[in-house]
PDB file of N, CA and C in Angstrom:
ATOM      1  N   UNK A   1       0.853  -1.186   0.000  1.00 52.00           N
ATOM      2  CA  UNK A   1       0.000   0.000   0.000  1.00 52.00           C
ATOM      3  C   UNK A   1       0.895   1.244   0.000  1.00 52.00           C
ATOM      4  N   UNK A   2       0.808   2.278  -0.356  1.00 69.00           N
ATOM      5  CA  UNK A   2       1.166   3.272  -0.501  1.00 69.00           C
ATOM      6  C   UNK A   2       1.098   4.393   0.220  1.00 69.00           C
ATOM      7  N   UNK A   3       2.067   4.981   0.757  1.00 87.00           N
ATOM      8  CA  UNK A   3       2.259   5.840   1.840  1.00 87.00           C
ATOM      9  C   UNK A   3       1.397   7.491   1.579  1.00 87.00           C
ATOM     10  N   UNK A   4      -0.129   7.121   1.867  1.00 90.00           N
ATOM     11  CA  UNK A   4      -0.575   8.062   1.186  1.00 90.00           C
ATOM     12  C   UNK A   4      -0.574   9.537   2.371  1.00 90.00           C
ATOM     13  N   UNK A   5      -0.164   9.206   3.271  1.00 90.00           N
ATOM     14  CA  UNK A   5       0.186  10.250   4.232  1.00 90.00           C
ATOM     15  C   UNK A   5       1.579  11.529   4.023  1.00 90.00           C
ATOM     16  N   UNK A   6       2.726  10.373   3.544  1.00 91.00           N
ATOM     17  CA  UNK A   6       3.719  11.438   3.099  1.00 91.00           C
ATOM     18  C   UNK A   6       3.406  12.292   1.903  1.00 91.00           C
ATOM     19  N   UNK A   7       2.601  11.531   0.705  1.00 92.00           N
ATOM     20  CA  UNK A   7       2.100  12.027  -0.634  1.00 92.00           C
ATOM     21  C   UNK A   7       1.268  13.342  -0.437  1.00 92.00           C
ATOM     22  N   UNK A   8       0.054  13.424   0.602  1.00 92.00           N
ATOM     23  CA  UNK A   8      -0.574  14.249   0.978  1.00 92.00           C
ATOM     24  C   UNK A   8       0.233  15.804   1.526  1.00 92.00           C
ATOM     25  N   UNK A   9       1.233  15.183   2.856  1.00 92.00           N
ATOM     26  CA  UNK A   9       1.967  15.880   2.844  1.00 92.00           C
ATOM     27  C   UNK A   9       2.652  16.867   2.305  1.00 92.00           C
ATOM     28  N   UNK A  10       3.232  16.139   1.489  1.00 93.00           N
ATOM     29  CA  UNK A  10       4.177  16.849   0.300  1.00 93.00           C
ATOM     30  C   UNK A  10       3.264  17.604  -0.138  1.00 93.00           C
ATOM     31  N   UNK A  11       2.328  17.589  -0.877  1.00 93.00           N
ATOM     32  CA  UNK A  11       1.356  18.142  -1.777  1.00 93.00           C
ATOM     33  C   UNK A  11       0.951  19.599  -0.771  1.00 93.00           C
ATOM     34  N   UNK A  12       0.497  19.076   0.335  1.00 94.00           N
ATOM     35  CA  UNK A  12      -0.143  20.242   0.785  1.00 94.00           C
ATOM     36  C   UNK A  12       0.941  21.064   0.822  1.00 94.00           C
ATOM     37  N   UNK A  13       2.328  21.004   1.313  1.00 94.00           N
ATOM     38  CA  UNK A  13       3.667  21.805   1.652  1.00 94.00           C
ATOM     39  C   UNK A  13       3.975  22.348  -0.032  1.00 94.00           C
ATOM     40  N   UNK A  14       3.639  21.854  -0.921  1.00 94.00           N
ATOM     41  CA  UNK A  14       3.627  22.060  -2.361  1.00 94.00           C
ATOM     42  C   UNK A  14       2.489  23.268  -2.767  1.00 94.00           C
ATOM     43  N   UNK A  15       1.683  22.892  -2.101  1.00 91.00           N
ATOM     44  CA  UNK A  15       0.646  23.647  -2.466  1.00 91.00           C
ATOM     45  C   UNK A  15       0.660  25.373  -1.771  1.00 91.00           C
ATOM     46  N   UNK A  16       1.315  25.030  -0.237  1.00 90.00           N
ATOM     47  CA  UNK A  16       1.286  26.349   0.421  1.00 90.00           C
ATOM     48  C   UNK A  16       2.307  26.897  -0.009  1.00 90.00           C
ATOM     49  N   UNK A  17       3.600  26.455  -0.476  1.00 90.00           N
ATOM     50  CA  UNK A  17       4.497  27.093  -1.077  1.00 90.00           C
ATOM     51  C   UNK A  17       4.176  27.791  -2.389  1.00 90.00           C
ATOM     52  N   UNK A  18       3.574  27.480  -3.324  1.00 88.00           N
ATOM     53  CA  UNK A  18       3.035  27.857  -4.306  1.00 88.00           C
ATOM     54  C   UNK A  18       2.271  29.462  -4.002  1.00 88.00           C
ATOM     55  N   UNK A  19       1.228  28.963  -3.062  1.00 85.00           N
ATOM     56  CA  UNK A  19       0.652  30.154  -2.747  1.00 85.00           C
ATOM     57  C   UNK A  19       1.131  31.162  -1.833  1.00 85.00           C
ATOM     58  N   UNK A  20       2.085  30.912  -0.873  1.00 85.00           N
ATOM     59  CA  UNK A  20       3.523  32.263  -0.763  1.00 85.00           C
ATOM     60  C   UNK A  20       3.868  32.971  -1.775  1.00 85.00           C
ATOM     61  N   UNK A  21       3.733  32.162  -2.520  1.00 87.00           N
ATOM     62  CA  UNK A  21       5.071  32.422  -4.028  1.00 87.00           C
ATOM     63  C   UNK A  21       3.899  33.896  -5.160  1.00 87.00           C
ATOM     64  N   UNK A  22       2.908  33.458  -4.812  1.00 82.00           N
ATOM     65  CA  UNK A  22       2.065  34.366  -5.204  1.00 82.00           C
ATOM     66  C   UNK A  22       2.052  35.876  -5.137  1.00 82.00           C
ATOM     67  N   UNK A  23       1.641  37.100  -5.865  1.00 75.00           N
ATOM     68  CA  UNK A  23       1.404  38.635  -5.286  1.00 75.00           C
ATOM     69  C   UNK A  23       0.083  38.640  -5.368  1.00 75.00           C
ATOM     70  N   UNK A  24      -0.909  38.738  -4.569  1.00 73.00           N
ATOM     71  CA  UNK A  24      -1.977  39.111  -4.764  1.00 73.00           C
ATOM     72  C   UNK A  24      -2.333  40.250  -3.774  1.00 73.00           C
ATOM     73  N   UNK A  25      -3.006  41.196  -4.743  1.00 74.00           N
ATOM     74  CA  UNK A  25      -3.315  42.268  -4.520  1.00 74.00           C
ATOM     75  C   UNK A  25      -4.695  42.630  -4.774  1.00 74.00           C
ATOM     76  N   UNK A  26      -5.512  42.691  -3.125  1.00 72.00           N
ATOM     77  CA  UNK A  26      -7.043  42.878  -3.230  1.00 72.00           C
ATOM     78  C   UNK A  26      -7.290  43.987  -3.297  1.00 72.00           C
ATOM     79  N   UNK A  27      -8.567  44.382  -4.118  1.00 75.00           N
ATOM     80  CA  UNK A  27      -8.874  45.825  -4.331  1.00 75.00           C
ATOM     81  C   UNK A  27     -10.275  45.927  -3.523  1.00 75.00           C
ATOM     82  N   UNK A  28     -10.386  46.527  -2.768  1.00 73.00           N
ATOM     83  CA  UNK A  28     -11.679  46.489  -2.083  1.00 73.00           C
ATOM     84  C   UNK A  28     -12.658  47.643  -2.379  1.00 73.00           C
ATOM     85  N   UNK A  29     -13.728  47.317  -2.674  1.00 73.00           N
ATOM     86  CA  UNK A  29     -14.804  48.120  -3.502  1.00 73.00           C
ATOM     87  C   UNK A  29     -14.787  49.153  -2.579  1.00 73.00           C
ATOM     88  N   UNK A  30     -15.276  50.413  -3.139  1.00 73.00           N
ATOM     89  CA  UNK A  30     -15.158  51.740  -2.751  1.00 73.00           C
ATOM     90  C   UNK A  30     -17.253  51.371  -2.114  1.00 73.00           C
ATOM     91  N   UNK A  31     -17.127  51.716  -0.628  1.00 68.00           N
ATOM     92  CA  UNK A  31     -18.571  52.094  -0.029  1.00 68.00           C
ATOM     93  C   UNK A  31     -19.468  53.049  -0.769  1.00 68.00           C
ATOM     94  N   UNK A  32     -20.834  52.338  -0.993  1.00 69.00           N
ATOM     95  CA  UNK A  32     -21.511  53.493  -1.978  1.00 69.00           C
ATOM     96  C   UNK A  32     -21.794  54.598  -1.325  1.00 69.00           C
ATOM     97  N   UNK A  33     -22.614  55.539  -1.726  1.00 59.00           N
ATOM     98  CA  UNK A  33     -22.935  56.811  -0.511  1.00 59.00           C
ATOM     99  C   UNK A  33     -23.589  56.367   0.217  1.00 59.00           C
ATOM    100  N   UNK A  34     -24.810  55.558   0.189  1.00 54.00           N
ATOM    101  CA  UNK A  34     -25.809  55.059   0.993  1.00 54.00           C
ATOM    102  C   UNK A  34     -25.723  54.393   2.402  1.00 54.00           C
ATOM    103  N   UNK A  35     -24.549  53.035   1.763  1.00 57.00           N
ATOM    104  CA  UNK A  35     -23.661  52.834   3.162  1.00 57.00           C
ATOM    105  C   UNK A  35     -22.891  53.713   3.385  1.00 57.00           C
ATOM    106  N   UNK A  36     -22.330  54.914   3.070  1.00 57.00           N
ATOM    107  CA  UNK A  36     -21.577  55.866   3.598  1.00 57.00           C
ATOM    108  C   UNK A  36     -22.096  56.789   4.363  1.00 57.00           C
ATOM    109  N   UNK A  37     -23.508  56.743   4.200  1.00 61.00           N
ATOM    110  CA  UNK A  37     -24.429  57.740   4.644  1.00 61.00           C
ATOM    111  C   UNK A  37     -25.167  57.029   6.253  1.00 61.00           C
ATOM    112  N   UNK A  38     -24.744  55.716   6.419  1.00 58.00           N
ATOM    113  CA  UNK A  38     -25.558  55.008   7.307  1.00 58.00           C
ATOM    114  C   UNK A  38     -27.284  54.511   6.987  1.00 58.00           C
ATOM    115  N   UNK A  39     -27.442  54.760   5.877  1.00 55.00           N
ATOM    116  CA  UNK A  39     -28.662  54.387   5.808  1.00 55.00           C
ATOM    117  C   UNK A  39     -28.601  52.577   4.837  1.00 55.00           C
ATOM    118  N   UNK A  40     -29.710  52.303   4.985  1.00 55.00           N
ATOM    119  CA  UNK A  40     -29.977  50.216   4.279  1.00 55.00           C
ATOM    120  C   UNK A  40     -30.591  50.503   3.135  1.00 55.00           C
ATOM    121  N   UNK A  41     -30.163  49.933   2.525  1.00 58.00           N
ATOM    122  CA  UNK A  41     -30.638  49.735   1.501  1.00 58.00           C
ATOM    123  C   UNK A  41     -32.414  48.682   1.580  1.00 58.00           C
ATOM    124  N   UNK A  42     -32.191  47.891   2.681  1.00 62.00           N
ATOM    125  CA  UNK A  42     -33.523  47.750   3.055  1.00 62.00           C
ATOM    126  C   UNK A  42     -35.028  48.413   2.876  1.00 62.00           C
ATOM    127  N   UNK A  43     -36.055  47.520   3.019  1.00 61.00           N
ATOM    128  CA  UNK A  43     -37.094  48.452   3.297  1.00 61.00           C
ATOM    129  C   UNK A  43     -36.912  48.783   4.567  1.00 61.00           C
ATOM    130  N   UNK A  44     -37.641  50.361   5.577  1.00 60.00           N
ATOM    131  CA  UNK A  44     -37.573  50.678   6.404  1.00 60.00           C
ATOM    132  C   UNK A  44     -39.161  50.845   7.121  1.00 60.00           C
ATOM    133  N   UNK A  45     -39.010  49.720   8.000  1.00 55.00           N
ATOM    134  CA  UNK A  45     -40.897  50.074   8.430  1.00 55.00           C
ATOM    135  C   UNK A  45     -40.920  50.694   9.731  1.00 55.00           C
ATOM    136  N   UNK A  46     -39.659  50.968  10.181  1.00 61.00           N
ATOM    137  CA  UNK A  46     -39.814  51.883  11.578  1.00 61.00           C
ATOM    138  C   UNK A  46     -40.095  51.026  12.509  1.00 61.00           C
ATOM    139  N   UNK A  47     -40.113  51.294  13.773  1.00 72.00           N
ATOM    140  CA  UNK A  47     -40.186  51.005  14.570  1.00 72.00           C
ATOM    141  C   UNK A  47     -39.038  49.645  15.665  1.00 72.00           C
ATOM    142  N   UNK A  48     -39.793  48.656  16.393  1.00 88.00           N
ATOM    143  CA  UNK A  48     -39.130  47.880  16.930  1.00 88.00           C
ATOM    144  C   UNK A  48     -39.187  46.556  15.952  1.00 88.00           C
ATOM    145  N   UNK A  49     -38.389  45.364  15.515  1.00 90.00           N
ATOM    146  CA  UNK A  49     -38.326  44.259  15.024  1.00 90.00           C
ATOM    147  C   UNK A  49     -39.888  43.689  15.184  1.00 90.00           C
ATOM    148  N   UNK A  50     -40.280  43.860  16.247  1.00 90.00           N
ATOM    149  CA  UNK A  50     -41.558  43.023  16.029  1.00 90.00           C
ATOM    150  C   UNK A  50     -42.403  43.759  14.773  1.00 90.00           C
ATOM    151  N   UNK A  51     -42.248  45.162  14.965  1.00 90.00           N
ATOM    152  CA  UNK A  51     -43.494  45.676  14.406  1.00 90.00           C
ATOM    153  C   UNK A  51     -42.523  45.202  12.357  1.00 90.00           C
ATOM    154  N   UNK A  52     -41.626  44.919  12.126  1.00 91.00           N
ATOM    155  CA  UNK A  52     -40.893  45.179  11.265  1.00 91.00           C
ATOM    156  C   UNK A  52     -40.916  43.256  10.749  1.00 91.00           C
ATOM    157  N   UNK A  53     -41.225  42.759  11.589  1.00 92.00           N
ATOM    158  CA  UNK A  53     -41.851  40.969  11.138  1.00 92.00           C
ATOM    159  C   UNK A  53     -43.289  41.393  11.358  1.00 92.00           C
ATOM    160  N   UNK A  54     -44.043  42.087  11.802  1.00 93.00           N
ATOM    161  CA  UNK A  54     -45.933  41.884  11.965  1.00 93.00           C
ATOM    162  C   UNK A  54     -46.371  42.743  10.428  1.00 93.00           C
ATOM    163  N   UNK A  55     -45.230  43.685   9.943  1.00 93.00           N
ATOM    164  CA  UNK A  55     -45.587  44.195   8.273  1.00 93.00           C
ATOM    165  C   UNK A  55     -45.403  43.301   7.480  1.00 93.00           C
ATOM    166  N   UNK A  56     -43.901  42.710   7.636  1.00 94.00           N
ATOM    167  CA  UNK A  56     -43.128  41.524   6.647  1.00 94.00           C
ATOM    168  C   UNK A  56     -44.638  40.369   6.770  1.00 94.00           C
ATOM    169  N   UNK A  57     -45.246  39.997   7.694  1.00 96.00           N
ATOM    170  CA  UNK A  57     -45.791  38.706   7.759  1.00 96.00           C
ATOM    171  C   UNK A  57     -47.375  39.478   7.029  1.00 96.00           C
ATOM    172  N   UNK A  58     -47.755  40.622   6.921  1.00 95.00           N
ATOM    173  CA  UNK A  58     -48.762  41.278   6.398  1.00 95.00           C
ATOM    174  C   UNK A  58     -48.669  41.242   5.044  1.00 95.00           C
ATOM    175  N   UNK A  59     -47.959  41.640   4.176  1.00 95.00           N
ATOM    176  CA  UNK A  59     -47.364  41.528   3.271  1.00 95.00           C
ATOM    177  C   UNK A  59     -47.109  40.604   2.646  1.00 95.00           C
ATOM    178  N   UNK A  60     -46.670  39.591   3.325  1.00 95.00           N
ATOM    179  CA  UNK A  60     -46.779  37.803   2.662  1.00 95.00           C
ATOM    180  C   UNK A  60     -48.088  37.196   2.612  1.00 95.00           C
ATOM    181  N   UNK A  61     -48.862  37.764   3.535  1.00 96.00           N
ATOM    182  CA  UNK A  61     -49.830  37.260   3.347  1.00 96.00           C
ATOM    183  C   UNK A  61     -50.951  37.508   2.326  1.00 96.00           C
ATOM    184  N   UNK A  62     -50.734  38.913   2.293  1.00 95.00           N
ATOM    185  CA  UNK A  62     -51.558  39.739   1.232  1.00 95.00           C
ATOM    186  C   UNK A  62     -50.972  39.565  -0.226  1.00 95.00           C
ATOM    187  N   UNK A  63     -49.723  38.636   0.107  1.00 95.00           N
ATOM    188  CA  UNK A  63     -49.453  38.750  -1.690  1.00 95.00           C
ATOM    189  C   UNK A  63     -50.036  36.800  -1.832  1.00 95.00           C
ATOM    190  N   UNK A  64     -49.699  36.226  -0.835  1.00 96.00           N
ATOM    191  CA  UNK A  64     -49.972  34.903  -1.101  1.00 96.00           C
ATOM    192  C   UNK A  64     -52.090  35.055  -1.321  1.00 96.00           C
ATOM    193  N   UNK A  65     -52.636  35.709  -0.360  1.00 95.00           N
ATOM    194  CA  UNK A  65     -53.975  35.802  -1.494  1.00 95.00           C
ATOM    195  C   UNK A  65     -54.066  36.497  -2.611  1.00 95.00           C
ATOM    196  N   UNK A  66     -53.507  37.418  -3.089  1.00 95.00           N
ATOM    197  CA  UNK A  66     -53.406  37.451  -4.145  1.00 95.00           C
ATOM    198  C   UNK A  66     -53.453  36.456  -5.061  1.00 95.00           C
ATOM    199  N   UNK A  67     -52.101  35.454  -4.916  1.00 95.00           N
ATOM    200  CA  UNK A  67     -51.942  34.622  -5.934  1.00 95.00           C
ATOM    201  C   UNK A  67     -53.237  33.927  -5.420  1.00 95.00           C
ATOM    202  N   UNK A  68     -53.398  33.065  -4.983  1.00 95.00           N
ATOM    203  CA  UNK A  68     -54.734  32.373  -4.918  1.00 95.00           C
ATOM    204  C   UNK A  68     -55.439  32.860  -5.290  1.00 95.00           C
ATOM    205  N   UNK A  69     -56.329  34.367  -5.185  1.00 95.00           N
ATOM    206  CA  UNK A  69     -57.619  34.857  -5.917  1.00 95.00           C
ATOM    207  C   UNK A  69     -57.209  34.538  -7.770  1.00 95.00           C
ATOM    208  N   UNK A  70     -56.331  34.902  -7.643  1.00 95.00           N
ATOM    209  CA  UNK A  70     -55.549  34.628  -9.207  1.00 95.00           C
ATOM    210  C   UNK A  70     -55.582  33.101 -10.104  1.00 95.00           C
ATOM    211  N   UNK A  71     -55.168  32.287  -8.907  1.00 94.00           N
ATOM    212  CA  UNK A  71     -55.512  31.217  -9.180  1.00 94.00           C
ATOM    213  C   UNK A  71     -56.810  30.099  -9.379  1.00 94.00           C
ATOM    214  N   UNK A  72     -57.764  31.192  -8.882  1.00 94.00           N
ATOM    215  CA  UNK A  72     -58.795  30.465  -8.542  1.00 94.00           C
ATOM    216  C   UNK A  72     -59.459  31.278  -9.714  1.00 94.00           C
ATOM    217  N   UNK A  73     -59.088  32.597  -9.920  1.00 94.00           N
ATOM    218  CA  UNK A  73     -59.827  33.095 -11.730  1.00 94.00           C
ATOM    219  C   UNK A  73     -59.641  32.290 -12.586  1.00 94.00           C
ATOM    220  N   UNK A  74     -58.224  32.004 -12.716  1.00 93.00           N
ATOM    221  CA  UNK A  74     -57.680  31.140 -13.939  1.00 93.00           C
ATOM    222  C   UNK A  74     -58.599  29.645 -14.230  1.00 93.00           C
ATOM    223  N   UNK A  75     -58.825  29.225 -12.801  1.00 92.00           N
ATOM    224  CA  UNK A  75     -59.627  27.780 -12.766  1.00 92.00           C
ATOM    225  C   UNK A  75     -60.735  28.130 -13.384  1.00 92.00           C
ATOM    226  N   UNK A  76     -61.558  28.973 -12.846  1.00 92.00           N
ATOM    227  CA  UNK A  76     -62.975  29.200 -13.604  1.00 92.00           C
ATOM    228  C   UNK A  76     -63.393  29.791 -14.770  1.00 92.00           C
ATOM    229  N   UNK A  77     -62.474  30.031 -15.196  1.00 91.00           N
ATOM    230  CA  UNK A  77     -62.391  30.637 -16.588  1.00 91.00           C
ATOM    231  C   UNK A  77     -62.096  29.500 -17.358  1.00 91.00           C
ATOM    232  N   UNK A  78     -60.870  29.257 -16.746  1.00 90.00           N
ATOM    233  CA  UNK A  78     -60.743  27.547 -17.447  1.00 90.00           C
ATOM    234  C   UNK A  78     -62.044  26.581 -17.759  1.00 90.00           C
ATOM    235  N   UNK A  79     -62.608  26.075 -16.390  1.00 90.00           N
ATOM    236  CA  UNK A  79     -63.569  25.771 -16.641  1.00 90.00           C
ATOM    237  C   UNK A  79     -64.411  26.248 -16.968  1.00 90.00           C
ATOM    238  N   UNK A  80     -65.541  27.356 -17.487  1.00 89.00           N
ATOM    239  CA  UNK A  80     -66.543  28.016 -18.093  1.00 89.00           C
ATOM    240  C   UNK A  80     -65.926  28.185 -19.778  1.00 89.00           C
ATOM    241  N   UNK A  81     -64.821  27.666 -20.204  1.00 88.00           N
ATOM    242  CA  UNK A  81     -63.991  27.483 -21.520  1.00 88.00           C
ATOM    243  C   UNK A  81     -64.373  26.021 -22.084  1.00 88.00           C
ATOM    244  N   UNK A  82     -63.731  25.331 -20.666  1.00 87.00           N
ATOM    245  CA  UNK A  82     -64.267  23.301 -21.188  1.00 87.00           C
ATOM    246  C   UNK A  82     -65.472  23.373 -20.979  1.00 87.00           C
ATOM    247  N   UNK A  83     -66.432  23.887 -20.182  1.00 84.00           N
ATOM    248  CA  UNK A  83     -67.711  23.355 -20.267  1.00 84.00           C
ATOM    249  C   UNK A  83     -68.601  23.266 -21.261  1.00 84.00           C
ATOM    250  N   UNK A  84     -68.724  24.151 -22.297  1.00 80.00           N
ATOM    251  CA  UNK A  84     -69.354  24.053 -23.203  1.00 80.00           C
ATOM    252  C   UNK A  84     -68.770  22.866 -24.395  1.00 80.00           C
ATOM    253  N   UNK A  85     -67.496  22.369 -24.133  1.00 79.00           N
ATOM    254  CA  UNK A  85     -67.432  21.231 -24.784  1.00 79.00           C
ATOM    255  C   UNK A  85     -67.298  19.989 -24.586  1.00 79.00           C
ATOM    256  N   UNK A  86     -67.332  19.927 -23.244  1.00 75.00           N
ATOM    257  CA  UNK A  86     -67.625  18.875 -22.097  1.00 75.00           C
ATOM    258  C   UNK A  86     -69.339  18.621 -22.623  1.00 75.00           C
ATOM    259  N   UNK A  87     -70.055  19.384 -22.962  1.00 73.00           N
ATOM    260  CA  UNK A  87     -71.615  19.101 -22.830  1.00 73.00           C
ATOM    261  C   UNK A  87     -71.819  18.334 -23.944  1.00 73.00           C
ATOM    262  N   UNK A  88     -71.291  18.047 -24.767  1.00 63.00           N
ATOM    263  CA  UNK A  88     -71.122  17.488 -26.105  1.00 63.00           C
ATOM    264  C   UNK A  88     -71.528  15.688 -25.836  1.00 63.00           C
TER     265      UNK A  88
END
């Protein structure tokens, strides 16, 4: 069997040498004004976290009926489309 411990070894000591051997030079993005300004890019609903999950959870909810009223047009339209050839 094969001494796969020294092989590893080597490799990794191969590998970190390599990446010494490197110049890398990070450029770090310039802060926009907005974060420079302290303000989020977030929505802002004011107040304390609760009140800022009791909008977020208002909001999900009012879009999830949405889709359902939506979905439930599409059905009956659908069906009032097949029915008249369903009667056949």
């Amino acid at each position: 069997m094969h001494d796969w411990k020294s092989e590893l070894d080597a490799l990794v000591a191969e590998t970190t040498a390599f990446a010494r051997s490197l110049k890398v030079e990070i450029e770090r993005p310039q802060p926009n004004e907005a974060v420079a300004q302290g303000t989020s890019s977030g929505p802002d609903y004011g107040g304390s976290e609760r009140d800022e999950i009791k909008k977020r959870v208002e909001s999900f909810k009012a879009h999830q009926e949405r889709y359902m009223r939506e979905r439930e047009e599409y059905a009956d339209s659908l069906l009032r489309r097949i029915k008249p050839i369903t009667k056949r």
